[in-house]
XYZ file of C-alpha atoms in Angstrom:
480
model
C 45.885 -3.247 29.930
C 46.757 -2.302 33.539
C 47.955 1.159 32.421
C 44.653 1.742 30.602
C 42.650 0.744 33.687
C 44.739 3.092 35.833
C 44.124 5.892 33.348
C 40.379 5.298 33.553
C 40.546 5.525 37.362
C 42.894 8.522 37.419
C 40.889 11.364 39.046
C 42.559 14.045 36.944
C 41.672 12.226 33.714
C 38.084 11.594 34.888
C 37.583 15.223 35.899
C 38.991 16.406 32.561
C 36.587 14.126 30.663
C 33.678 15.239 32.851
C 34.392 18.934 32.276
C 34.691 18.503 28.492
C 31.470 16.488 28.291
C 29.670 18.907 30.615
C 30.687 21.963 28.579
C 29.596 20.328 25.332
C 26.316 19.276 26.911
C 25.647 22.765 28.317
C 26.422 24.303 24.925
C 23.887 21.921 23.353
C 21.234 22.841 25.952
C 21.875 26.548 25.330
C 21.486 25.967 21.575
C 18.197 24.100 21.858
C 17.041 26.245 24.830
C 15.777 23.248 26.747
C 16.840 23.596 30.379
C 15.022 20.469 31.469
C 18.200 18.776 30.304
C 19.954 20.070 33.425
C 18.325 17.164 35.258
C 20.737 14.853 33.418
C 23.893 16.514 34.807
C 23.939 14.475 38.074
C 23.980 11.300 36.001
C 26.867 12.593 33.868
C 28.705 13.438 37.108
C 28.112 9.928 38.422
C 29.264 8.283 35.204
C 32.661 10.035 35.379
C 33.264 10.967 39.029
C 31.143 9.450 41.825
C 30.364 6.110 40.097
C 27.545 5.221 42.499
C 25.418 3.678 39.754
C 26.718 0.469 38.208
C 26.158 1.500 34.613
C 27.917 -1.577 33.194
C 27.018 -4.189 35.801
C 26.818 -6.835 33.109
C 30.607 -6.813 32.592
C 30.896 -8.772 35.853
C 28.168 -11.263 34.921
C 28.555 -14.805 33.566
C 29.484 -15.326 29.934
C 26.029 -15.751 28.304
C 24.619 -12.647 30.057
C 27.802 -10.696 29.431
C 27.760 -11.582 25.736
C 24.080 -10.681 25.229
C 24.249 -7.461 27.240
C 27.366 -6.292 25.413
C 25.390 -6.485 22.175
C 22.344 -4.822 23.744
C 24.575 -2.039 25.086
C 26.155 -1.472 21.658
C 22.768 -1.532 19.927
C 21.166 0.927 22.344
C 24.147 3.284 22.031
C 23.979 3.085 18.219
C 20.213 3.762 18.123
C 20.506 6.725 20.500
C 23.426 8.157 18.520
C 21.601 7.739 15.199
C 18.425 9.302 16.626
C 20.390 12.283 17.973
C 22.333 12.834 14.738
C 19.259 12.455 12.510
C 17.197 14.764 14.689
C 19.619 17.655 15.059
C 22.324 17.462 12.402
C 21.723 15.476 9.210
C 19.922 12.542 7.663
C 19.935 10.487 4.503
C 17.220 10.944 1.865
C 16.660 9.070 -1.389
C 14.858 10.570 -4.393
C 11.898 8.213 -4.919
C 10.281 9.777 -8.006
C 10.973 11.835 -11.114
C 9.380 15.090 -9.889
C 12.740 16.954 -9.747
C 14.271 15.536 -12.904
C 16.592 16.372 -14.495
C 18.028 18.340 -11.567
C 17.803 15.457 -9.112
C 17.241 11.945 -10.422
C 15.360 8.944 -9.167
C 17.956 6.920 -7.282
C 19.965 9.910 -5.995
C 20.857 9.604 -2.294
C 21.153 12.965 -0.555
C 23.009 14.164 2.524
C 20.389 16.473 4.077
C 21.532 19.122 6.560
C 19.224 19.975 9.469
C 21.589 22.782 10.480
C 20.985 24.822 7.313
C 17.530 26.027 8.397
C 17.763 24.992 12.047
C 16.617 21.608 13.369
C 13.146 21.241 14.857
C 12.714 20.092 18.428
C 10.992 16.714 17.937
C 7.217 16.953 18.189
C 6.864 13.189 18.605
C 10.096 12.331 20.454
C 9.327 8.647 21.046
C 10.062 7.143 17.650
C 12.205 4.339 16.282
C 15.425 5.675 14.686
C 15.818 5.324 10.918
C 12.030 5.187 10.379
C 9.646 7.957 9.352
C 6.250 6.640 10.399
C 6.036 2.882 9.792
C 8.051 -0.078 11.028
C 9.359 -2.245 8.182
C 8.036 -5.789 7.773
C 5.252 -5.551 10.373
C 3.794 -2.280 8.997
C 2.759 -0.750 12.336
C 3.409 2.820 13.501
C 7.048 3.449 14.393
C 6.243 6.244 16.854
C 4.160 6.874 19.951
C 1.875 9.898 19.678
C 2.302 10.889 23.328
C 4.044 13.021 24.413
C 3.437 15.549 21.648
C 5.294 18.858 21.844
C 4.467 22.126 20.105
C 6.522 23.240 17.120
C 9.813 24.909 17.925
C 12.879 25.361 15.732
C 16.334 26.163 17.066
C 18.611 28.649 15.337
C 20.294 27.373 12.201
C 22.767 28.711 9.665
C 20.130 30.540 7.633
C 16.625 30.518 6.162
C 15.040 29.009 3.070
C 16.119 31.010 0.036
C 14.416 31.363 -3.321
C 15.210 28.414 -5.632
C 16.647 26.302 -2.794
C 15.957 22.590 -3.078
C 14.248 21.711 0.216
C 13.222 18.548 2.053
C 9.932 18.960 3.936
C 7.072 16.974 5.411
C 4.176 16.492 2.997
C 1.509 18.979 4.178
C -1.479 17.035 2.838
C -0.188 13.946 4.668
C -1.967 14.939 7.880
C -4.885 12.633 7.062
C -4.347 9.216 5.522
C -6.067 5.966 4.703
C -4.312 3.156 6.538
C -4.206 1.038 3.382
C -0.741 1.916 2.084
C -1.903 2.229 -1.549
C -3.895 5.355 -0.669
C -1.854 7.056 2.046
C -0.717 10.068 0.004
C -3.914 10.558 -1.997
C -6.551 11.114 0.701
C -7.860 14.572 -0.217
C -7.845 13.953 -3.958
C -9.773 10.729 -3.359
C -12.281 12.502 -1.119
C -13.138 15.066 -3.789
C -13.016 12.566 -6.662
C -15.426 10.146 -5.006
C -17.536 13.001 -3.649
C -17.924 14.565 -7.108
C -18.786 11.187 -8.627
C -21.448 10.479 -5.986
C -22.862 13.997 -6.320
C -23.100 13.700 -10.106
C -24.834 10.323 -9.857
C -27.471 11.783 -7.540
C -27.852 15.362 -8.731
C -26.122 15.619 -12.094
C -23.385 18.098 -13.037
C -23.741 21.446 -11.254
C -23.936 24.605 -13.363
C -21.263 26.760 -11.741
C -22.124 29.716 -13.976
C -25.363 30.316 -12.054
C -23.790 29.890 -8.590
C -22.146 32.609 -6.529
C -18.883 32.083 -4.628
C -20.618 31.144 -1.371
C -22.906 28.627 -3.102
C -19.860 27.034 -4.763
C -18.032 26.899 -1.413
C -21.119 25.334 0.225
C -21.450 22.843 -2.624
C -17.868 21.671 -2.147
C -18.495 21.182 1.570
C -21.250 18.770 0.574
C -18.988 17.088 -1.987
C -16.264 16.695 0.656
C -18.722 15.145 3.128
C -19.963 12.675 0.493
C -16.431 11.594 -0.411
C -15.220 11.326 3.174
C -18.238 9.263 4.224
C -17.755 6.937 1.250
C -14.119 6.277 2.212
C -14.996 5.976 5.907
C -17.744 3.443 5.165
C -15.483 1.253 2.991
C -12.589 0.252 5.283
C -12.127 -3.041 3.406
C -11.077 -1.045 0.331
C -9.260 1.938 1.859
C -8.456 0.956 5.442
C -9.377 3.264 8.297
C -9.035 7.052 8.218
C -6.124 8.061 10.427
C -3.824 11.044 11.000
C -0.108 11.741 11.384
C 1.682 14.452 13.359
C 3.674 16.975 11.351
C 7.137 15.454 11.805
C 5.911 11.926 11.010
C 4.448 12.791 7.600
C 6.119 11.679 4.373
C 9.323 13.491 3.405
C 9.133 15.286 0.055
C 11.826 17.202 -1.811
C 11.036 20.096 -4.186
C 12.409 23.457 -5.213
C 11.204 26.573 -3.376
C 9.868 28.903 -6.081
C 7.946 31.283 -3.813
C 8.834 32.897 -0.477
C 6.619 34.286 2.329
C 4.934 37.551 1.371
C 5.451 37.136 -2.393
C 2.636 37.001 -4.921
C 3.095 34.070 -7.272
C 1.563 33.571 -10.671
C 2.304 31.032 -13.405
C 1.805 32.322 -16.943
C 2.498 30.060 -19.910
C 4.401 27.715 -17.544
C 6.779 30.490 -16.321
C 6.689 31.348 -12.608
C 6.302 35.069 -11.867
C 6.981 36.557 -8.421
C 5.566 40.017 -7.725
C 5.179 40.443 -11.467
C 8.755 39.456 -12.387
C 9.706 36.118 -14.011
C 11.699 33.773 -11.777
C 14.695 32.040 -13.303
C 13.828 28.558 -14.518
C 16.098 25.706 -13.392
C 18.743 24.867 -15.981
C 17.369 21.344 -16.393
C 13.663 22.120 -16.112
C 11.480 19.542 -17.872
C 8.121 19.846 -19.600
C 5.931 17.370 -21.420
C 6.152 17.352 -25.207
C 3.670 15.818 -27.640
C 5.860 13.464 -29.638
C 5.067 11.352 -32.708
C 7.762 8.843 -33.609
C 8.647 7.298 -36.930
C 10.507 4.539 -35.102
C 11.460 3.663 -31.533
C 14.172 5.732 -29.863
C 17.484 3.799 -29.747
C 18.695 2.922 -26.262
C 21.947 4.829 -26.790
C 20.038 8.002 -27.660
C 17.740 7.552 -24.657
C 20.756 7.324 -22.394
C 22.402 10.338 -24.057
C 19.279 12.512 -23.642
C 18.462 11.203 -20.165
C 15.160 9.620 -21.175
C 14.182 7.040 -18.552
C 12.032 3.956 -18.945
C 9.376 5.738 -16.855
C 9.357 8.583 -19.382
C 9.167 6.131 -22.283
C 6.147 4.470 -20.664
C 4.491 7.905 -20.481
C 5.098 8.314 -24.222
C 3.616 4.906 -24.997
C 0.570 5.472 -22.797
C -0.173 9.173 -23.230
C 1.698 10.313 -26.316
C 3.837 12.799 -24.432
C 7.412 12.721 -23.239
C 9.040 14.776 -20.434
C 12.136 16.500 -21.829
C 14.517 19.326 -21.038
C 14.719 22.133 -23.606
C 18.092 20.791 -24.764
C 16.816 17.213 -25.090
C 13.723 18.360 -26.997
C 15.891 20.313 -29.418
C 18.233 17.368 -29.943
C 15.347 14.950 -30.456
C 13.605 17.300 -32.903
C 16.774 17.294 -35.006
C 16.484 13.530 -35.496
C 14.029 13.584 -38.410
C 14.704 9.905 -39.006
C 13.176 9.113 -35.627
C 10.744 11.945 -34.864
C 7.784 12.920 -37.048
C 6.701 15.865 -34.859
C 7.413 17.327 -31.427
C 5.557 20.179 -29.693
C 5.521 21.559 -26.156
C 2.339 20.476 -24.445
C 0.431 23.430 -23.020
C -2.162 23.767 -20.256
C -1.728 20.176 -19.212
C -3.886 19.608 -16.144
C -3.813 16.404 -14.127
C -6.081 15.871 -11.130
C -7.422 18.527 -8.797
C -5.534 21.775 -8.276
C -5.300 23.740 -5.032
C -7.625 24.920 -3.602
C -9.661 21.766 -4.065
C -12.872 23.371 -2.809
C -13.100 26.166 -5.380
C -13.609 26.730 -9.091
C -10.695 28.834 -10.335
C -10.129 27.840 -13.960
C -6.405 27.567 -13.155
C -4.141 24.996 -14.793
C -0.625 23.783 -14.032
C 0.705 26.156 -16.728
C -1.515 29.131 -15.904
C -2.072 29.410 -12.178
C -2.844 32.200 -9.731
C -2.116 34.903 -8.763
C -1.827 33.710 -5.190
C -0.297 35.525 -2.214
C 1.988 33.381 -0.027
C 1.307 33.935 3.709
C 4.025 35.546 5.814
C 4.439 35.484 9.590
C 2.981 38.650 11.094
C 1.320 39.733 7.823
C -2.429 40.286 7.684
C -4.667 39.247 4.801
C -8.169 40.532 4.136
C -10.600 37.609 4.129
C -13.642 37.264 1.928
C -15.664 34.538 0.311
C -13.510 35.144 -2.797
C -10.257 33.962 -1.164
C -11.257 31.908 1.884
C -10.786 28.616 -0.022
C -7.102 29.541 -0.515
C -6.387 30.455 3.116
C -8.805 28.154 4.936
C -6.349 25.278 5.283
C -3.435 27.369 6.660
C -5.743 29.121 9.144
C -7.692 26.036 10.198
C -5.302 23.111 9.896
C -1.762 24.496 10.143
C -2.489 27.227 12.706
C -5.163 25.320 14.660
C -8.110 27.699 14.504
C -11.800 26.883 14.347
C -13.024 28.334 11.038
C -16.519 28.123 9.596
C -18.327 29.924 6.790
C -22.004 30.557 7.449
C -24.377 32.529 5.230
C -21.409 33.951 3.357
C -19.742 35.195 6.551
C -16.422 33.935 7.936
C -16.062 33.069 11.611
C -12.739 32.279 13.281
C -12.864 30.865 16.808
C -16.497 31.919 17.070
C -15.930 35.551 16.037
C -16.834 37.217 12.752
C -13.564 37.750 10.845
C -12.724 40.005 7.917
C -8.959 39.570 8.214
C -6.349 37.215 9.652
C -2.739 37.643 10.815
C -0.568 34.601 10.135
C 1.546 32.977 12.850
C 3.978 31.195 10.517
C 5.860 31.681 7.267
C 4.762 29.633 4.249
C 6.530 28.541 1.069
C 5.573 27.491 -2.452
C 7.307 24.332 -3.681
C 7.426 22.907 -7.205
C 9.278 20.113 -8.943
C 11.621 20.810 -11.860
C 9.749 18.175 -13.886
C 6.945 20.710 -14.134
C 4.272 18.616 -15.841
C 4.931 15.526 -13.724
C 5.238 16.808 -10.183
C 2.718 16.610 -7.340
C 3.574 19.921 -5.712
C 2.098 23.125 -4.286
C -0.118 23.541 -7.326
C -1.992 20.459 -6.109
C -1.818 20.705 -2.299
C -0.929 24.308 -1.523
C 1.444 26.029 0.858
C 4.251 24.418 2.888
C 4.248 25.829 6.448
C 7.580 26.560 8.132
C 6.972 23.844 10.740
C 7.061 21.262 7.908
C 10.568 22.259 6.729
C 13.045 19.409 7.407
C 16.345 20.514 5.917
C 18.498 21.299 2.921
C 20.182 18.707 0.689
C 23.928 19.371 0.604
C 25.368 16.788 -1.770
C 24.606 13.521 -3.559
C 26.574 10.783 -1.813
C 25.311 7.940 -4.012
C 23.355 7.611 -7.256
C 22.102 4.515 -9.043
C 19.990 4.328 -12.201
C 16.898 2.147 -11.547
C 16.815 1.237 -15.255
C 20.304 -0.308 -15.135
C 21.739 -3.097 -13.001
C 25.138 -3.637 -11.384
C 28.093 -1.333 -11.930
C 26.598 0.018 -15.157
C 23.782 1.521 -13.102
C 26.072 3.589 -10.867
C 26.059 7.228 -11.924
C 29.699 7.941 -11.087
C 29.545 11.485 -12.448
C 26.908 12.428 -9.872
C 28.698 11.211 -6.752
C 29.501 14.005 -4.280
C 27.987 16.699 -6.510
C 26.843 19.650 -4.402
C 23.120 20.295 -4.679
C 23.657 24.082 -4.532
C 25.462 23.754 -7.882
C 22.273 22.313 -9.432
C 20.533 25.487 -10.524
């Protein structure tokens, strides 16, 4: 014990520790390009060399204080370390839904690298570690909105590549209802209630006799009706609130469109600049299925059919299946009467919500994906597509008046984008809330890249039988 104390007080040892820590700290500041951190160096010097500040005064206190403060010290250190690691290096993420099945499964736990695309400097730095936006149990916000810093990303190992699986903040999560049941559905609810109220008062509009500007103006009215209805019914929906970019829900999807590409979906196949993009190996679609008898549990497990999928069959008559599973199920004539790929399935509103496009989830676009520095010609024909990126994500004042577009008070016929944007879709193509429903993912929403699955448990099975041993430590890049 005495030798260890002497070592701690040895000036050579202390200076060596100080120099190592200082070099690492300076390298970190150079990486994040935040020189305000130089103000911390005197405190690092004091901790190792001058020791003017009694950093661990509680070690000389009486037993009760010493005991409590030792735990407080350990807890504070752990929270700071976790915050630092989660913010700049990696975090844990669990797959909450079936939108990426059968590539990633509900119950997969992912090791997500922030270094792959470069970590973001926190926009809301004062937040409780291990929370996204809400404190457990008490349900209040887990962050303080001030200070709020502008978006900045430090250099990473690379950029988002086509067909990467990506974790990102949910773009349409900027506005929420504080009642947790409705937090991710705000814009769909606004238009749904607005359309219902409009129809009750004015009947169904005849879009065939309306021009593009009249349709755009009509949807502004629909939006106002829906928003006012939600705002005036806080007992049902809670209050209308907002979240900063880095505090929005984390989603995980596959990037199927890069900045500057023109994307179109034809007969459920994604085309980029006129060429078909490779489908994921385990892509799923909904099939209309008529059964002669119930599917045996062993066969369900063999084909990867979950209880959630079986409920969809019982309720809607369709079943999400991979091509291989559909082929195997069709071969079981003793069980299946008929099975057909469901086409042009459309659920809910498609992006852009304030336009009439005639698009479906299987036949969508074409749509150009904005690229940083690229300029797009603006007209009443495409303003519904680019209004949200220009107005919400890039913080411009945009209005349309008498068929003319005005940005920041000036008449605009074109716009140059300040950020890159991406198009994200789930591999469970008919059962994924993705870019087809809420549009582009801006670069400032990108969180990181899943590296491997460190744990996987089947929610339909309990105990050891529910552990998917064959998925543990599988690299996500190998899931094509």
